[in-house]
Coordinates of C-alpha atoms and ligand atoms in Angstrom, one line a residue:
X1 CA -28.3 14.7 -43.2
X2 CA -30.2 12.4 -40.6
X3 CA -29.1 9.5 -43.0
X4 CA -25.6 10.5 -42.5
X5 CA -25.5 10.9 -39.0
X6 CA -27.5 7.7 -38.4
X7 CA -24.8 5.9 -40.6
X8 CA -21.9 7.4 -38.7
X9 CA -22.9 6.6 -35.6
X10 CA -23.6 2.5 -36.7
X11 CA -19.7 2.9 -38.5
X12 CA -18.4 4.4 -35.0
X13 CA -20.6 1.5 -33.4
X14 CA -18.6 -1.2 -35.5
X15 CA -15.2 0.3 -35.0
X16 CA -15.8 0.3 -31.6
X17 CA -17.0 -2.8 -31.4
X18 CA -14.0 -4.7 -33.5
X19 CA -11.3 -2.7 -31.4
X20 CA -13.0 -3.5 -28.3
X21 CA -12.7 -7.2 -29.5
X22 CA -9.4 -7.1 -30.4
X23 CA -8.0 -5.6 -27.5
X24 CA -5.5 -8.1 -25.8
X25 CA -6.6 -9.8 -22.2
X26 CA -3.4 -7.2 -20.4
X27 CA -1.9 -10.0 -17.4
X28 CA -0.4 -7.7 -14.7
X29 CA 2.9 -9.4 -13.3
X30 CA 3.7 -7.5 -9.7
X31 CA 7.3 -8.6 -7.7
X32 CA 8.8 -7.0 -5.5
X33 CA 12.7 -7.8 -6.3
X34 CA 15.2 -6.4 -8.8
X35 CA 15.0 -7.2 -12.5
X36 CA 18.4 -8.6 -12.5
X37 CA 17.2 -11.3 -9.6
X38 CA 15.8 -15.3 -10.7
X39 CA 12.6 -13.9 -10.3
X40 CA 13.0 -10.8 -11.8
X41 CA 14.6 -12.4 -15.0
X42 CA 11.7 -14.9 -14.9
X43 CA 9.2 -12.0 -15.4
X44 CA 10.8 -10.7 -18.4
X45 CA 11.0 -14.0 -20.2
X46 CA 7.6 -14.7 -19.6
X47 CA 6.7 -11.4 -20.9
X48 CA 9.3 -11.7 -24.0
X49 CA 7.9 -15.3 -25.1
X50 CA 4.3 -14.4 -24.7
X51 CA 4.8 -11.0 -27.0
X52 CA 6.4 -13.3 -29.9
X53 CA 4.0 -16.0 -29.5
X54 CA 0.2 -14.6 -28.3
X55 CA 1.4 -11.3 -29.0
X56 CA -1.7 -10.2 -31.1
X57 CA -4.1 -11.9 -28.0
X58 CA -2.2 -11.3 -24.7
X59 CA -0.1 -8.4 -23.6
X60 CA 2.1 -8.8 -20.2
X61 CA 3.0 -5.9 -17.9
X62 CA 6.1 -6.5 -15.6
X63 CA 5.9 -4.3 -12.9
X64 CA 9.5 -5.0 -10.8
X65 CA 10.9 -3.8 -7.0
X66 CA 7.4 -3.2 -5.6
X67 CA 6.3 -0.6 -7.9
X68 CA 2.6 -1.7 -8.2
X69 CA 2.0 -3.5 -4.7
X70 CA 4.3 -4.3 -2.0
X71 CA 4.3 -7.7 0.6
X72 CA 1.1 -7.9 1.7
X73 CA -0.8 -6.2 -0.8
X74 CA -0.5 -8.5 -3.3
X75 CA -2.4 -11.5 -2.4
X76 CA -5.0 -9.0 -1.8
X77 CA -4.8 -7.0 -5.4
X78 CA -4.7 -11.0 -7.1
X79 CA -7.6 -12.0 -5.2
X80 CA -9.6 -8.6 -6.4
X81 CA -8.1 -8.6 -10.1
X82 CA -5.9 -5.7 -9.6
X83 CA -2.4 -7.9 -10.8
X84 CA -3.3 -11.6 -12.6
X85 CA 0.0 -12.7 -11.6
X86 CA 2.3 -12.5 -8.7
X87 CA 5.2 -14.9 -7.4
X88 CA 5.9 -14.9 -3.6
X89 CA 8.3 -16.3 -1.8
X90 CA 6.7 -19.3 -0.2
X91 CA 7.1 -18.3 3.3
X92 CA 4.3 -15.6 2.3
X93 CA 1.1 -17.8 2.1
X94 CA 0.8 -18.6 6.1
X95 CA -2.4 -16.9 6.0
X96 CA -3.6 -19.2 3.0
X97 CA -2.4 -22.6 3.6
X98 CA -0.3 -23.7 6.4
X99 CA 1.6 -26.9 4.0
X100 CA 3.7 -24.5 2.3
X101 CA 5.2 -23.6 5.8
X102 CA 7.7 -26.8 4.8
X103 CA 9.8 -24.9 2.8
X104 CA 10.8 -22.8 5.5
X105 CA 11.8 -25.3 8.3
X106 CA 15.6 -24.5 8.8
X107 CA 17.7 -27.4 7.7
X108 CA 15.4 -29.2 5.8
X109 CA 17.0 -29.3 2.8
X110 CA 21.1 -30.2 2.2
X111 CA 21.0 -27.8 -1.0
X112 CA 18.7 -26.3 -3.8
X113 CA 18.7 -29.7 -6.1
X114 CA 16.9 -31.6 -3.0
X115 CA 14.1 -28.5 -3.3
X116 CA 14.3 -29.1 -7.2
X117 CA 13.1 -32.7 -6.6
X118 CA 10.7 -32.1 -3.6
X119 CA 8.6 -29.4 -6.0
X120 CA 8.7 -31.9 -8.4
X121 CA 7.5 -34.4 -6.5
X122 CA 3.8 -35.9 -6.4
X123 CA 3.1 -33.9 -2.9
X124 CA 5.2 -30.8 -4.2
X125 CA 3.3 -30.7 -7.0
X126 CA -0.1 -30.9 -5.1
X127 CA 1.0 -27.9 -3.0
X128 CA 0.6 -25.9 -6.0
X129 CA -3.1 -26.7 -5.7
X130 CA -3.1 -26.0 -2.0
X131 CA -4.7 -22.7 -2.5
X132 CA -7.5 -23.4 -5.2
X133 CA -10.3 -23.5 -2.8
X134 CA -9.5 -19.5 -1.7
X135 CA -9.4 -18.5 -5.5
X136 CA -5.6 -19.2 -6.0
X137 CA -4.1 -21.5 -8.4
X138 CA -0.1 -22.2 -8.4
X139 CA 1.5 -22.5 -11.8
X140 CA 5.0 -23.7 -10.8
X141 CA 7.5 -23.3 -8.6
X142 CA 10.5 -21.1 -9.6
X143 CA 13.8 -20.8 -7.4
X144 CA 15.8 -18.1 -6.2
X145 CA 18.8 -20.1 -3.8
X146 CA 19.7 -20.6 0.1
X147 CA 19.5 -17.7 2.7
X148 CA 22.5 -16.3 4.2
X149 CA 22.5 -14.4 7.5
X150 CA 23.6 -11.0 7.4
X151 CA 24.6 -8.7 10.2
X152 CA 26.6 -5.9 12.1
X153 CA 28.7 -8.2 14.1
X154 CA 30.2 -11.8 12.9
X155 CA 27.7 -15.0 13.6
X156 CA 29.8 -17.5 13.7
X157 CA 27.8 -19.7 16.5
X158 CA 23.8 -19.0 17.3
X159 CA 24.7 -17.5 20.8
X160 CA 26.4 -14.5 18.5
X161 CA 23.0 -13.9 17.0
X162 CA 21.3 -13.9 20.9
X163 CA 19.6 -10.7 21.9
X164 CA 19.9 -9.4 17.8
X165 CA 17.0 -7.8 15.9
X166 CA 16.6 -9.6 12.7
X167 CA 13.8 -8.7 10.1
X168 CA 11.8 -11.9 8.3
X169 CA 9.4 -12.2 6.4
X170 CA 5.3 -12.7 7.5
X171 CA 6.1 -16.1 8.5
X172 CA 5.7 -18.1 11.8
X173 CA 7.9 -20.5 10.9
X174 CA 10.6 -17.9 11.2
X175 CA 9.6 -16.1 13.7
X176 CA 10.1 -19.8 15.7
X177 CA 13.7 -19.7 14.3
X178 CA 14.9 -16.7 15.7
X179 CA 13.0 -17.0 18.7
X180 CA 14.9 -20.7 18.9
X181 CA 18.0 -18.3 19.1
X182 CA 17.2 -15.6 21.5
X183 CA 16.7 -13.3 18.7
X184 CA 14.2 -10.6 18.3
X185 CA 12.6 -11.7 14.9
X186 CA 10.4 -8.7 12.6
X187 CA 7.9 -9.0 10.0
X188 CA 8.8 -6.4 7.8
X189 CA 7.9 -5.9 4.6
X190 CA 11.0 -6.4 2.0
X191 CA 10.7 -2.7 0.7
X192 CA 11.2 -1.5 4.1
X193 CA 14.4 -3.8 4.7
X194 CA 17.1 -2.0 3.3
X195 CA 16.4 1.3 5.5
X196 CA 15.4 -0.3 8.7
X197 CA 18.9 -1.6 8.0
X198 CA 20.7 1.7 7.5
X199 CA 18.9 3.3 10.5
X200 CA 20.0 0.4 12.7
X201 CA 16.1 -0.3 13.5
X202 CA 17.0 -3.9 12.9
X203 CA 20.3 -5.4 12.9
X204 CA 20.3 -8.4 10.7
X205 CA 18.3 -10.1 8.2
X206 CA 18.7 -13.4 5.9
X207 CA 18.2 -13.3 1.8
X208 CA 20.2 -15.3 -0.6
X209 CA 23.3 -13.5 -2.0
X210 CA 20.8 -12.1 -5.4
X211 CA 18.2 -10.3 -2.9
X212 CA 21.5 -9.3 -0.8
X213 CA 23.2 -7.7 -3.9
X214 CA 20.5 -6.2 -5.9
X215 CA 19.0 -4.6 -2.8
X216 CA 22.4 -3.2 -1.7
X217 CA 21.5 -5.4 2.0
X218 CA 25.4 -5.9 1.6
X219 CA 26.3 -2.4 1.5
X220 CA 24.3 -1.9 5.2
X221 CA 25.9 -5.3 6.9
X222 CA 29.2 -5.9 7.7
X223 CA 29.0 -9.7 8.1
X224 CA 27.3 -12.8 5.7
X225 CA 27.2 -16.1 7.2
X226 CA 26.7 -18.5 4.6
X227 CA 25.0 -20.6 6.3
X228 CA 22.2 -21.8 3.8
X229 CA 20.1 -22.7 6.4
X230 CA 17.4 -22.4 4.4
X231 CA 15.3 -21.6 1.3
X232 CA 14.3 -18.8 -0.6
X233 CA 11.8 -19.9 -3.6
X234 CA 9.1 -18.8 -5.3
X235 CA 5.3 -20.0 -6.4
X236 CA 3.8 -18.0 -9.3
X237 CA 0.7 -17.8 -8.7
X238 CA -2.8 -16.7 -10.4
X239 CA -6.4 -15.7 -9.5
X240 CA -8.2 -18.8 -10.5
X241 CA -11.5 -17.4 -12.1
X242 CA -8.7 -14.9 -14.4
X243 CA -6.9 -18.4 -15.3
X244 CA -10.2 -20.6 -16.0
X245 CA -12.1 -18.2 -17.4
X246 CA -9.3 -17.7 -20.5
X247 CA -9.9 -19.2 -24.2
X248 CA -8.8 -22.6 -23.8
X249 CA -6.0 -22.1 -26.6
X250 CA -4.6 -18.8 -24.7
X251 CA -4.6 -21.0 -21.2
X252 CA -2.7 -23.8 -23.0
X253 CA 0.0 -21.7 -25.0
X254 CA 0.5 -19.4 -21.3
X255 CA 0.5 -23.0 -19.8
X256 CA 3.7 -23.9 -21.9
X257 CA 5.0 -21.0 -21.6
X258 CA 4.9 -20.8 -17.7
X259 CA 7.0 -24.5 -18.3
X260 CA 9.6 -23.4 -19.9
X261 CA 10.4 -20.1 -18.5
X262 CA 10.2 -22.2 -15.0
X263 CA 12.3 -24.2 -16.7
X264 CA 15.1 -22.2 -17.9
X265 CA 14.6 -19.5 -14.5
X266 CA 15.7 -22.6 -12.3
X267 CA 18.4 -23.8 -14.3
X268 CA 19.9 -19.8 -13.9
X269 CA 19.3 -19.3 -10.3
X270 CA 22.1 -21.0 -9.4
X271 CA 24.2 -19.0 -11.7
X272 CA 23.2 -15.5 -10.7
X273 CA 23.3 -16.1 -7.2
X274 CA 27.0 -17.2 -7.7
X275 CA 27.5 -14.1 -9.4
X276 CA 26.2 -11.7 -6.9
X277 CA 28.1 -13.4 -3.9
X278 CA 31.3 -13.0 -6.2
X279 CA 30.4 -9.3 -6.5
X280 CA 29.7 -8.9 -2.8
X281 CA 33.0 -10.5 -1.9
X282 CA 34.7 -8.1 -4.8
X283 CA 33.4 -5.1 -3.2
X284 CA 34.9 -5.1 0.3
X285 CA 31.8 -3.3 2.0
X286 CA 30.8 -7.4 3.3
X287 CA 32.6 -10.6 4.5
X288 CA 31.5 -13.1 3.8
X289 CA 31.8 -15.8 6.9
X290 CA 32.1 -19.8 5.8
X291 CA 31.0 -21.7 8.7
X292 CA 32.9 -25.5 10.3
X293 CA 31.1 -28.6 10.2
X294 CA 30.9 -28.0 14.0
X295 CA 29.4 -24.6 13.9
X296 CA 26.7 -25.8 11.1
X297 CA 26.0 -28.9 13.6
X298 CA 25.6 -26.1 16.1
X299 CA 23.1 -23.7 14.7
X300 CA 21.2 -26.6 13.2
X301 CA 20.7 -28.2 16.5
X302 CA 19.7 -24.4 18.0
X303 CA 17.0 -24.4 15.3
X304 CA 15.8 -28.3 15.4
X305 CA 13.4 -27.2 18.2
X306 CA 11.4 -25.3 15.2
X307 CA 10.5 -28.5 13.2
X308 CA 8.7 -30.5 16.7
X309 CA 6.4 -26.8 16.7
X310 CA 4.8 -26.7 13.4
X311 CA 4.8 -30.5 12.6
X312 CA 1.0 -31.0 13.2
X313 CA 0.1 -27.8 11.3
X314 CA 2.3 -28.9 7.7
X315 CA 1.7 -32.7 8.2
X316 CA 4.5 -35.4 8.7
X317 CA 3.7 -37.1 5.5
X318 CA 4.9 -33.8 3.8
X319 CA 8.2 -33.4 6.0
X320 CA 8.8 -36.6 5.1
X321 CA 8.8 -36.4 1.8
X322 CA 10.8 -33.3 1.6
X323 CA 13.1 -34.7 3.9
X324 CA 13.6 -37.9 1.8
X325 CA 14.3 -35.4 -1.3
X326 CA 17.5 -34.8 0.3
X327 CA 20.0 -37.3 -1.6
X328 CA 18.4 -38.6 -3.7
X329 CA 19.5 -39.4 -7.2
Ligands
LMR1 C1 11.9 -11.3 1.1 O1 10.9 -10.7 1.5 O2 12.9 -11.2 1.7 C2 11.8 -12.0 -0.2 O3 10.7 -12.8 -0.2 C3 11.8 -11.1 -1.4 C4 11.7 -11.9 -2.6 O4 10.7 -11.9 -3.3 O5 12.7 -12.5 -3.0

């Protein structure tokens, strides 16, 4: 009997054992947009590809529309292993490195293909390793399009956005471009937008025409400028001891994979944003506002004093080089 139970106890030990080696490392992938959104899609390839190809050794949980954590809980929950990978927009890392700040300097770039080549550039590419020495490691840089500004009342000229409230994101850089306007500029989480909208707590806000869409923004704003005065991307990003301390083959194949979903998410970006404005304008809740060469001149010069404020905190060797991006063949 003692035999017996001895012997179960070594068979239980064993099956516990192999099952605990076989479970699959689970990668926790938190956003905080729609499915149907650049960055949303992205999520669900990477998952997709990594089922059919490490399916047996990695297993990745999506978790969309800040379900799991919310803007500015999320760098937290990577940093303490809580998600292994997250993709915020770049104007959320003020707090970790003060070179991504570029990306939001209004005007910068003419259109999303001058981003393309600045991220691919030697310095873009060494802003994904900006982060490394407070545990963060970038794995590439995936788009979502140009920001729009959305409100109540038309903005045609930046005196029409004086004296407005407009939610941004935690970033100083915009918080200087609204100021530049006479605006009243909040950091707001972008889970809170949609009903600070609705209540009239704040009366505008700027998103590219997918966040604008999937959110319903459109459906709470009677006005879209297009002004694509600036950029909306993202950096995936991962808790570097998770992404070192992987089998070498798993980091390599998730590596690859990571290339070509970046790949394929920033040849559709363009695509879906397209689609979304098209439904906004198709729905009749939003007009959409197309701006002169004169008015464009006019807000770009109302936000130009931005650029001369945070110049010695990004570096001018890096606003140059996404400046000369602009163009470029
Ligand atoms: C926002 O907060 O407006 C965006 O960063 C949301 C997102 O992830 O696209």
């Amino acid at each position: 009997m003692r035999i017996f139970a001895s012997l179960a106890v070594v068979a239980g030990l064993l099956a516990g054992g192999s099952a605990m080696a076989a479970d699959p490392i689970v990668i926790k992938f938190s956003h905080v947009v729609a499915d149907s959104t650049p960055k949303g899609q992205g999520a669900l390839m990477f998952q997709k590809l990594v089922a059919e190809r490490l399916g047996d050794k990695v297993k990745v949980e999506v978790y969309p529309n800040s379900q799991l954590f919310g803007d500015g809980k999320e760098m937290e929950a990577l940093a303490l292993g809580d998600v292994q990978l997250i993709a915020p927009s770049l104007s959320k890392f003020d707090r970790y490195t003060k070179k991504l700040q570029v990306f939001d300097l209004p005007f910068l770039f003419d259109d999303i293909a001058a981003v393309d080549r600045f991220q691919a550039s030697d310095i873009g590419r060494s802003l994904l390793r900006s982060m490394e020495k407070k545990g963060f490691i970038g794995l590439g840089y995936w788009h979502n399009g140009m920001k729009q500004l959305s409100a109540n009342t038309p903005l045609r000229m930046p005196e029409d956005a004086k004296g407005l409230k407009f939610r941004i994101q935690a970033s100083d850089v915009l918080l200087a471009q609204f100021e530049a306007l006479g605006a009243n500029p909040q950091k707001m989480a972008f889970s809170e937008v949609y009903q600070a909208l609705q209540t009239g707590a704040i009366d505008g806000a700027e998103n590219p025409y997918s966040n604008l869409y999937s959110q319903k923004f459109f459906e709470v704003q009677k006005y879209i400028t297009e002004s694509n005065h600036g950029v909306l991307d993202y950096m995936v990003v991962t808790n570097t001891e998770f992404w070192n301390g992987l089998p070498d083959d798993v980091r390599a194949e998730l590596e690859k994979i990571m290339g070509e979903v970046t790949t394929a998410v920033n040849k559709m970006a363009n695509d879906i944003n397209e689609r979304d404005k098209k439904r906004i304008a198709e729905s009749g809740s939003s007009e959409i506002l197309t701006l002169t060469k004169d008015q464009v001149s006019a807000w770009r010069k109302a936000m130009a004093p931005v650029w001369t404020k945070f110049e010695g905190e990004i570096g001018k060797d890096v606003i140059d080089a996404a400046q000369a991006s602009n163009g470029a063949s």
